[in-house]
CSV table of C-alpha atoms and ligand atoms in Angstrom, one decimal:
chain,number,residue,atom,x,y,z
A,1,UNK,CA,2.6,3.2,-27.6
A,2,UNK,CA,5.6,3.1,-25.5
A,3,UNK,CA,5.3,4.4,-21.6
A,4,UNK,CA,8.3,6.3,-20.9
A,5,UNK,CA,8.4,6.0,-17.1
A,6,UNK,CA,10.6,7.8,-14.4
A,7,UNK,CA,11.3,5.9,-11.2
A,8,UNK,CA,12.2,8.1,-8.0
A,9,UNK,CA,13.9,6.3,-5.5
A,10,UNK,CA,16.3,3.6,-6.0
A,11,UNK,CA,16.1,1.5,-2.7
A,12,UNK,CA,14.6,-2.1,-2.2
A,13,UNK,CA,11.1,-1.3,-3.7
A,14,UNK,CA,12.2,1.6,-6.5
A,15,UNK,CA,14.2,-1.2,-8.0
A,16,UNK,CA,11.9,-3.4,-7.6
A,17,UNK,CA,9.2,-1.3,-9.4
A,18,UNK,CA,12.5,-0.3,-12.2
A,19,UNK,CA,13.3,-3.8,-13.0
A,20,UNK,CA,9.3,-4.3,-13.5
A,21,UNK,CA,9.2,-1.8,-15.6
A,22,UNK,CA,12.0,-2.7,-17.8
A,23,UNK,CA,10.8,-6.5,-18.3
A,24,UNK,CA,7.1,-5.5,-18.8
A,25,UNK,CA,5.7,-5.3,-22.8
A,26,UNK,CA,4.6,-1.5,-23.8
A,27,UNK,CA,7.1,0.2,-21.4
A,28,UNK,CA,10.4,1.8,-21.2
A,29,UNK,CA,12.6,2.8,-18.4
A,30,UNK,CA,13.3,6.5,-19.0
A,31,UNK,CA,15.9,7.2,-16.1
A,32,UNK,CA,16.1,6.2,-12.3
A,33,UNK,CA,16.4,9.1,-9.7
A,34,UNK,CA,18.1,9.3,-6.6
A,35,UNK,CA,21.1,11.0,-4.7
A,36,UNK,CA,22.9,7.8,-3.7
A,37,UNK,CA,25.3,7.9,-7.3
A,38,UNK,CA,26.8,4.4,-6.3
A,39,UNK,CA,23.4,2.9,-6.0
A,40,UNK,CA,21.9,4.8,-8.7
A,41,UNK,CA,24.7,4.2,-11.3
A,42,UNK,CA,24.7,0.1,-10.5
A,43,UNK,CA,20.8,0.3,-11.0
A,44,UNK,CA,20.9,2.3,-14.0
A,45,UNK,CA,23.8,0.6,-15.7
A,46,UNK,CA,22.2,-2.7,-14.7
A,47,UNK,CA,19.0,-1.8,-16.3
A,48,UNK,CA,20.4,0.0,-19.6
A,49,UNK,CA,19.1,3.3,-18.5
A,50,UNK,CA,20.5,6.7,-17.0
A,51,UNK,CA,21.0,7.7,-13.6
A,52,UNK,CA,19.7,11.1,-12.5
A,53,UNK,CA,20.6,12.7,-8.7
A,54,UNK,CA,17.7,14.8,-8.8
A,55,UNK,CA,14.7,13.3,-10.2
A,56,UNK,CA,12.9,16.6,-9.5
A,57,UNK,CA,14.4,18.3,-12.5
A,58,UNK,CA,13.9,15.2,-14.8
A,59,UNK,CA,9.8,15.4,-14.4
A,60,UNK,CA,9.0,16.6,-18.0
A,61,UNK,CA,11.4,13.9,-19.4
A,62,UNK,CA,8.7,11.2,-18.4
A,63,UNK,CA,5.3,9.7,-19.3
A,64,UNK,CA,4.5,8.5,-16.0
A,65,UNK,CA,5.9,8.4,-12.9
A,66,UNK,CA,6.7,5.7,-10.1
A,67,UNK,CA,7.9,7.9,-6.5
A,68,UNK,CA,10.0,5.1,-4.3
A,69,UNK,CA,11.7,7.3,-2.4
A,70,UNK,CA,11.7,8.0,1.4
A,71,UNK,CA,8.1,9.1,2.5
A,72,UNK,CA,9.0,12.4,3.6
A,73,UNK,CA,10.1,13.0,-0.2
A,74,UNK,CA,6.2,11.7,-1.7
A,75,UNK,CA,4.2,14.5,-1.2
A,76,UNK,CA,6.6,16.9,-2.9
A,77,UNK,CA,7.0,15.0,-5.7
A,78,UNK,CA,3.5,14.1,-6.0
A,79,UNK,CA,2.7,18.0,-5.9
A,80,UNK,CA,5.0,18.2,-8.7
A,81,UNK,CA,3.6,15.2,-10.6
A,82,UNK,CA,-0.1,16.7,-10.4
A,83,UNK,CA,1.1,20.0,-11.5
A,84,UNK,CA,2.5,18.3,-14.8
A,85,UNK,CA,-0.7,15.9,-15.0
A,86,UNK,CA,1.8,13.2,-15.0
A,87,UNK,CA,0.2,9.7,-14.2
A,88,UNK,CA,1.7,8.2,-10.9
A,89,UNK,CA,2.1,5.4,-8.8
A,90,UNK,CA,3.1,6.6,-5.6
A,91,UNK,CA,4.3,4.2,-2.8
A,92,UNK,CA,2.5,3.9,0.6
A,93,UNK,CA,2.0,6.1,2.7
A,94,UNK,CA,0.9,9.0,0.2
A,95,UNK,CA,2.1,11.9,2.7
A,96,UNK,CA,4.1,11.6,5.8
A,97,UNK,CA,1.4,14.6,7.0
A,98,UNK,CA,-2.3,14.4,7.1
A,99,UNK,CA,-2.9,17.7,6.0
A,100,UNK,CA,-0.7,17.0,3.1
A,101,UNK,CA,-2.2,13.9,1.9
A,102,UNK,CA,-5.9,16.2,1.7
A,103,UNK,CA,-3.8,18.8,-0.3
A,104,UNK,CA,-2.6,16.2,-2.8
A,105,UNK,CA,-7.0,15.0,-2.6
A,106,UNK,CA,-8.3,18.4,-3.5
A,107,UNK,CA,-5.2,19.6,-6.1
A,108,UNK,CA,-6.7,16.3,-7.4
A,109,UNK,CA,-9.9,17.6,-7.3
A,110,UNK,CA,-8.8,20.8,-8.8
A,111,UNK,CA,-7.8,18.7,-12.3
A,112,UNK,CA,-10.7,16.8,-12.3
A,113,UNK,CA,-9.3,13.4,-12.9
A,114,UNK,CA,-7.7,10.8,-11.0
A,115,UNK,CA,-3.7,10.8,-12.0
A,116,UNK,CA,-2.4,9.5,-9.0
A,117,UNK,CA,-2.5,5.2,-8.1
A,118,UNK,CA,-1.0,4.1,-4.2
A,119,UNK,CA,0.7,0.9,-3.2
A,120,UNK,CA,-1.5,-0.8,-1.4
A,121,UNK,CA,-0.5,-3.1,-3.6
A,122,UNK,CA,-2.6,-6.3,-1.3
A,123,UNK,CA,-5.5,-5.2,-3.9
A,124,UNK,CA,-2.9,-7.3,-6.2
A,125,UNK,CA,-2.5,-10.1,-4.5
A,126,UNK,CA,-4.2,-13.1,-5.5
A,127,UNK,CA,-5.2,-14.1,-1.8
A,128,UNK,CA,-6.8,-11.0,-1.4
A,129,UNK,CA,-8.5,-10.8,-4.5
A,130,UNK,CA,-9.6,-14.4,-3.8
A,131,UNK,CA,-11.2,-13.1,-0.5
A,132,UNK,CA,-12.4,-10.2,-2.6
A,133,UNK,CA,-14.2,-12.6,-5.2
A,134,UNK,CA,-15.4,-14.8,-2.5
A,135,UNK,CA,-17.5,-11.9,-0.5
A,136,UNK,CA,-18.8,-11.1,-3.5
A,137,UNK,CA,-21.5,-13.5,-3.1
A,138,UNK,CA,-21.9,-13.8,0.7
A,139,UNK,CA,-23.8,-10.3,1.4
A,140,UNK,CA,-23.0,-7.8,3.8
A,141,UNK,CA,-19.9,-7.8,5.9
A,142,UNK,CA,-20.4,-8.0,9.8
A,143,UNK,CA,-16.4,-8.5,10.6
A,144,UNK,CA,-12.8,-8.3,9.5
A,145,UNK,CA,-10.2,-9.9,10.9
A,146,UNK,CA,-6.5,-9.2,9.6
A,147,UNK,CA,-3.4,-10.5,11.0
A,148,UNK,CA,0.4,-9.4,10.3
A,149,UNK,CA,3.2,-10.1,11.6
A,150,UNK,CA,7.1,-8.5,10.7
A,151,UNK,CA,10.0,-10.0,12.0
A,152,UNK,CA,11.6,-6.7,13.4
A,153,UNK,CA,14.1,-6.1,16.9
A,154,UNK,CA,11.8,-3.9,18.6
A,155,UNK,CA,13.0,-0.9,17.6
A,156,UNK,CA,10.1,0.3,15.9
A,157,UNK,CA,7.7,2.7,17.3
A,158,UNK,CA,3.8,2.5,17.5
A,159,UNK,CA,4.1,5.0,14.4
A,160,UNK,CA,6.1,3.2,12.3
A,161,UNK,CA,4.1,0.4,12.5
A,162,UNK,CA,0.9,2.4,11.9
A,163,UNK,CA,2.2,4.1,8.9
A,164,UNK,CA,4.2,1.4,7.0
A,165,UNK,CA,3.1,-1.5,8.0
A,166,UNK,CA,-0.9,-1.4,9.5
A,167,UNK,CA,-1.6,1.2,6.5
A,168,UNK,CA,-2.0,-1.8,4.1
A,169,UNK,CA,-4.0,-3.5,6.7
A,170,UNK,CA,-6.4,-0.4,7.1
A,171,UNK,CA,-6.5,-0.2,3.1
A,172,UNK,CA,-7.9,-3.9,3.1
A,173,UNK,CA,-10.7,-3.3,5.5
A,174,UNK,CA,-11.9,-0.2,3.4
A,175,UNK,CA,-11.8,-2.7,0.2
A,176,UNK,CA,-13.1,-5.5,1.3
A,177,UNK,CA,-16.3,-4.2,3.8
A,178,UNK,CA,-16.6,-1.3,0.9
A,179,UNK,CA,-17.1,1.1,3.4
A,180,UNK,CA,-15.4,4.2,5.8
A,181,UNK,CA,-13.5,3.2,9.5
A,182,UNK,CA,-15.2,5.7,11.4
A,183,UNK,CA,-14.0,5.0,15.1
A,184,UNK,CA,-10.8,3.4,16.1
A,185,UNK,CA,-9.3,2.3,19.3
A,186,UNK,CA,-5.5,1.3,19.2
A,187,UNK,CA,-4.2,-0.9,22.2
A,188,UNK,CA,-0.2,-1.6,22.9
A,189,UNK,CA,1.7,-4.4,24.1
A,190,UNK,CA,5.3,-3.3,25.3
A,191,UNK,CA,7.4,-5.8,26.8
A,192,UNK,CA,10.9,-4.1,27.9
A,193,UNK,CA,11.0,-0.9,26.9
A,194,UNK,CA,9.7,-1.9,23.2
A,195,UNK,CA,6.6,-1.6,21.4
A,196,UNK,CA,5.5,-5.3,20.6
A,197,UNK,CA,2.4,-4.9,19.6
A,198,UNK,CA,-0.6,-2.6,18.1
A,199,UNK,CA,-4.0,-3.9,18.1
A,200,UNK,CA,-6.5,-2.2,16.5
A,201,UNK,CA,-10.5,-2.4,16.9
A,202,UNK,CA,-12.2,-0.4,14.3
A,203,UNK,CA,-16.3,0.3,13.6
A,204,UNK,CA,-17.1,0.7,10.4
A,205,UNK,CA,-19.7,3.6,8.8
A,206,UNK,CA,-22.5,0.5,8.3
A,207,UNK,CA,-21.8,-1.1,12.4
A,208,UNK,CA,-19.8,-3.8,11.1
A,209,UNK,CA,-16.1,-3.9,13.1
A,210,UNK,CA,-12.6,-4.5,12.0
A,211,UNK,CA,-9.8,-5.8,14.2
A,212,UNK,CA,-6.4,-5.7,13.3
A,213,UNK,CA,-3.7,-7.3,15.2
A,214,UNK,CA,0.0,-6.5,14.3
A,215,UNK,CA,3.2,-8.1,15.8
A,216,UNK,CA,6.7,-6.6,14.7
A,217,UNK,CA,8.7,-9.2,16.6
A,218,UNK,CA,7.2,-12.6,15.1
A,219,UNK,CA,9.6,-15.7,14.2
A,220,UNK,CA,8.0,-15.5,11.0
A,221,UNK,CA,6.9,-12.4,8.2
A,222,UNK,CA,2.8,-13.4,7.7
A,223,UNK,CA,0.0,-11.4,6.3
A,224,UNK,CA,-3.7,-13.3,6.5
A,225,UNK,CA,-7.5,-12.0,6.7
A,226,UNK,CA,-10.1,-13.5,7.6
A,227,UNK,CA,-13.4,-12.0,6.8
A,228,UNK,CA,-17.2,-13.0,8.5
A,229,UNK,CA,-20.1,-11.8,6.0
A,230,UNK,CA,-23.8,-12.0,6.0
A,231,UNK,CA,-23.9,-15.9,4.7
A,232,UNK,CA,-20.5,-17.3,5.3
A,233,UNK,CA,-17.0,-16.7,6.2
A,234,UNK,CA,-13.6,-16.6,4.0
A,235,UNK,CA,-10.1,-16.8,5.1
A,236,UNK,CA,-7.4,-16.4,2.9
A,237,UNK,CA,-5.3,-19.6,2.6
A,238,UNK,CA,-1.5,-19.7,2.4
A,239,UNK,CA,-0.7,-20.8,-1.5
A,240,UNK,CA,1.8,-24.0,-2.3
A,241,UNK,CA,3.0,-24.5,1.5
A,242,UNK,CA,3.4,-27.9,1.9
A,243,UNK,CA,2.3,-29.5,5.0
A,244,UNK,CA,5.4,-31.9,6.5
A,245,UNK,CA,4.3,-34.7,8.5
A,246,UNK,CA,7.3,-36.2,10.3
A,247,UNK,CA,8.6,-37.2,13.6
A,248,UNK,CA,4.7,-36.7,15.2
A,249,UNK,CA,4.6,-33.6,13.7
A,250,UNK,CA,3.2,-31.2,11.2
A,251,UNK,CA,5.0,-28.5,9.7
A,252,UNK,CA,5.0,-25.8,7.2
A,253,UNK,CA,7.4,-23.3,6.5
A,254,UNK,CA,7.2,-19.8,7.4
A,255,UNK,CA,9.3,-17.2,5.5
A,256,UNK,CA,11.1,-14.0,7.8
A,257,UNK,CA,10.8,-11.4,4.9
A,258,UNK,CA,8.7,-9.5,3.9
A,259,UNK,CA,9.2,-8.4,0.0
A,260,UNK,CA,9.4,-12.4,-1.5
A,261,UNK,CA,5.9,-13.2,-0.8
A,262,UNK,CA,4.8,-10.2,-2.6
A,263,UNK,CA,6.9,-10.4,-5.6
A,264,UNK,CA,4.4,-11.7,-8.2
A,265,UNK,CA,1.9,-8.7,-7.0
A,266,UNK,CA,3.9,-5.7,-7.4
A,267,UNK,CA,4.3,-7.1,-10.9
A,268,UNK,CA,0.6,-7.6,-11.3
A,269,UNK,CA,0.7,-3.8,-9.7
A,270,UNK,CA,3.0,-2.6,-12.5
A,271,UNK,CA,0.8,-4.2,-15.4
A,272,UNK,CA,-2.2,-2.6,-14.1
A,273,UNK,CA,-0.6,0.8,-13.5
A,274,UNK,CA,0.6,1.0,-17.1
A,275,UNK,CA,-2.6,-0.4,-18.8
A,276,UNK,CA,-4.3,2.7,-16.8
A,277,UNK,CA,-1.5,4.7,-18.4
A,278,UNK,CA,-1.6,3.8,-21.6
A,279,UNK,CA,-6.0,3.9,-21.4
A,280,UNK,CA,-5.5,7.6,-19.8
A,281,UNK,CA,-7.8,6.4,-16.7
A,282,UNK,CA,-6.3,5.8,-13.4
A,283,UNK,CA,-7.2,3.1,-11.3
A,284,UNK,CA,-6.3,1.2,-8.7
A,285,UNK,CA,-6.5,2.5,-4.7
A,286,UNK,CA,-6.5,6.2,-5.0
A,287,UNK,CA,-5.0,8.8,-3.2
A,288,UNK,CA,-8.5,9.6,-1.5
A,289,UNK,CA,-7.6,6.0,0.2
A,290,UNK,CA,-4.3,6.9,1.0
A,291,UNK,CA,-5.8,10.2,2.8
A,292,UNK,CA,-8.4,7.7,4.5
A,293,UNK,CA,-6.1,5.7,5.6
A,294,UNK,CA,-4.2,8.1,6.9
A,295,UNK,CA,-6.6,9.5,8.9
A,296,UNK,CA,-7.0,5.8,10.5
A,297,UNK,CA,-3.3,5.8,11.6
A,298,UNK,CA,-3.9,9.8,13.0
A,299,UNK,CA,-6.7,8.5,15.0
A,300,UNK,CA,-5.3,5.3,16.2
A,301,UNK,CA,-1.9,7.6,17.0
A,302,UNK,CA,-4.1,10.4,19.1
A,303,UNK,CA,-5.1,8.1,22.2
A,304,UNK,CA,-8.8,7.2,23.4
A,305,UNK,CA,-12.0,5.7,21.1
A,306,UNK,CA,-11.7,8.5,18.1
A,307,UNK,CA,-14.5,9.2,15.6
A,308,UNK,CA,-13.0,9.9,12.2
A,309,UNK,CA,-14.9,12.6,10.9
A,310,UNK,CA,-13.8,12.7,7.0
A,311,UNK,CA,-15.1,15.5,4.6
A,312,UNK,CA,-17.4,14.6,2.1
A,313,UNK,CA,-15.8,12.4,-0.8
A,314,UNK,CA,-15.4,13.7,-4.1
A,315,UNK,CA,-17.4,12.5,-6.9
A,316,UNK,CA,-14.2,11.7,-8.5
A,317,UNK,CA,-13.3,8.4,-6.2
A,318,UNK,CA,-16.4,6.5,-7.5
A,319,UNK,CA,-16.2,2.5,-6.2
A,320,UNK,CA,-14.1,0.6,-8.1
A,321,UNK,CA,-12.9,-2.9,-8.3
A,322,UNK,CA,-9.7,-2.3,-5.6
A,323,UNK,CA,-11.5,0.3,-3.6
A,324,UNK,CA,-14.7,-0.1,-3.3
A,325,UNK,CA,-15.9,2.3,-0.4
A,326,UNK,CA,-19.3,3.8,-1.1
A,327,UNK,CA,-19.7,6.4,1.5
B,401,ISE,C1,6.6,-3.0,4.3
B,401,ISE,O1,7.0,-1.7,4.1
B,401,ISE,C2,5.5,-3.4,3.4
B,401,ISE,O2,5.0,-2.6,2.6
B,401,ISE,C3,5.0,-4.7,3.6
B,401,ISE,O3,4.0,-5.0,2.7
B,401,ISE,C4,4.4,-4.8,5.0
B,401,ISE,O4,3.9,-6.1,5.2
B,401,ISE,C5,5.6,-4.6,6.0
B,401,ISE,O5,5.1,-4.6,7.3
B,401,ISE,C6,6.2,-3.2,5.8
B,401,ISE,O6,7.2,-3.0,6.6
């Protein structure tokens, strides 16, 4: 069978996901959406497909759905989505509003079936999932450590970095301790007049803790974790940098941006969203971790040592291989 999918959103990481979806075996490129025509049409025409300026009215023309587009835009056309039963892949952050992102939970509810799969797309990445396979075997986890740094000017508020940058960071500490954050304290560094950075120190719902430390003005674009368990202790190592020794020194390259290093995942991403497609079973981080996470970032945003107190989760999220939470 051949997945007809509709791609909202034709900025840096809807094209992305287009041209995935045009190269990939088993699926078709049914149209690209957005109101930019110039960027629309050179995608469109690029890929061999059509250019619509309202994706909104192209919904039933679709098997599944990819939503790219700015985040005040996803939980409307997520809404829409559920309300056709159309499988989706909705970009990070689900909702730009909390409230929202529980509306899109219990519509989800409603159906009875997951439909909807979110970018947090490090569930992909083979570093992670090394990390991932590595705990596997070393028992409990007592403490996550995860580190990332963006190469911004400092114009980016606390919130911005919460929402789409730490969001991914909050999604790996649910997946790889396999349990809730239930208390979160966010500290600031501002140096003249800009937000630097956000550290974050989070206790999990079995005592274990979670730090997260995130720079937006680093020299260099880096994601790592580094994860302490019951019987050992796993870092994720930086693949096919070579060392340099020269002049009395070591030195390895550090890229500034941050879509490259991720290039191979969101492929892996797209795969696995259109395998779940075309097996009628969604997979994949869920939009009950997108609402989680969300609540994280709400916390960390509200000031003080905040207890998260989430409702209780639906059957339907059972544990699986990318999000593994149990509570
Ligand atoms: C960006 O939007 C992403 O999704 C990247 O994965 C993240 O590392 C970066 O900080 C975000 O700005």
């Amino acid at each position: 069978m051949t997945i007809r999918v509709g791609v909202v959103g034709v900025g840096g990481m809807g094209e992305c996901h287009a041209r995935n979806i045009s190269e990939l075996a088993g699926a078709e490129l049914a149209w690209v959406g957005d109101p930019d025509e110039r960027a629309g049409r050179q995608l469109a025409d690029d890929l061999g497909t059509t250019w619509v300026p309202d994706a909104a009215t192209m919904l039933d023309d679709a098997d599944a759905l990819v939503i790219a587009c700015p985040d005040r835009f996803h939980h409307a056309f997520v809404t829409a989505a559920l309300e056709r039963e159309l499988p989706t892949l909705c970009e990070k952050p689900l909702t730009v509003e909390l409230a929202d992102a529980r509306a899109i939970v219990d519509q989800e509810v409603a159906i009875g079936r997951r439909l909807v799969q979110l970018g947090f797309m490090r569930v992909y990445d083979e570093r992670h999932r090394q990390v991932a396979e590595a705990l596997a075997e070393l028992g409990q986890v007592q403490h996550i450590r995860c580190v990332h740094r963006n190469t911004n000017d400092g114009s980016r508020a606390a919130r911005q970095m919460l929402v789409e940058s730490m969001i991914h960071d909050l999604h790996t500490v649910r997946w790889l301790s396999g349990v809730e954050i239930e208390e979160v304290i966010a500290s600031t560094v501002r140096r003249d007049d800009a937000t630097r950075m956000v550290i974050l120190t989070c206790r999990l719902a079995d005592g274990g803790v979670a730090t997260v430390e995130f720079d937006d003005m680093a020299t260099g674009y880096e994601v790592s974790v580094e994860v302490t368990a019951e019987r050992g202790n796993v870092v994720a190592a930086e693949p096919l940098r070579a060392a340099v020794r020269a002049a009395g020194q070591v030195a390895s390259e550090i890229g500034d941006d941050w879509f490259s290093p991720f290039l191979a995942t969101y492929r892996v991403e797209m795969q696995d969203f259109l395998e779940s497609v075309e097996a009628g079973v969604a997979r994949g981080p869920s939009a009950w971790d997108g609402y989680a996470a969300q609540a994280v970032v709400e916390a960390a945003l509200s000031g003080g040592s905040i207890r998260i107190d989430l409702p209780t989760k639906p059957a339907l999220y059972a544990p699986d291989e990318h999000s593994g939470v149990q509570a």
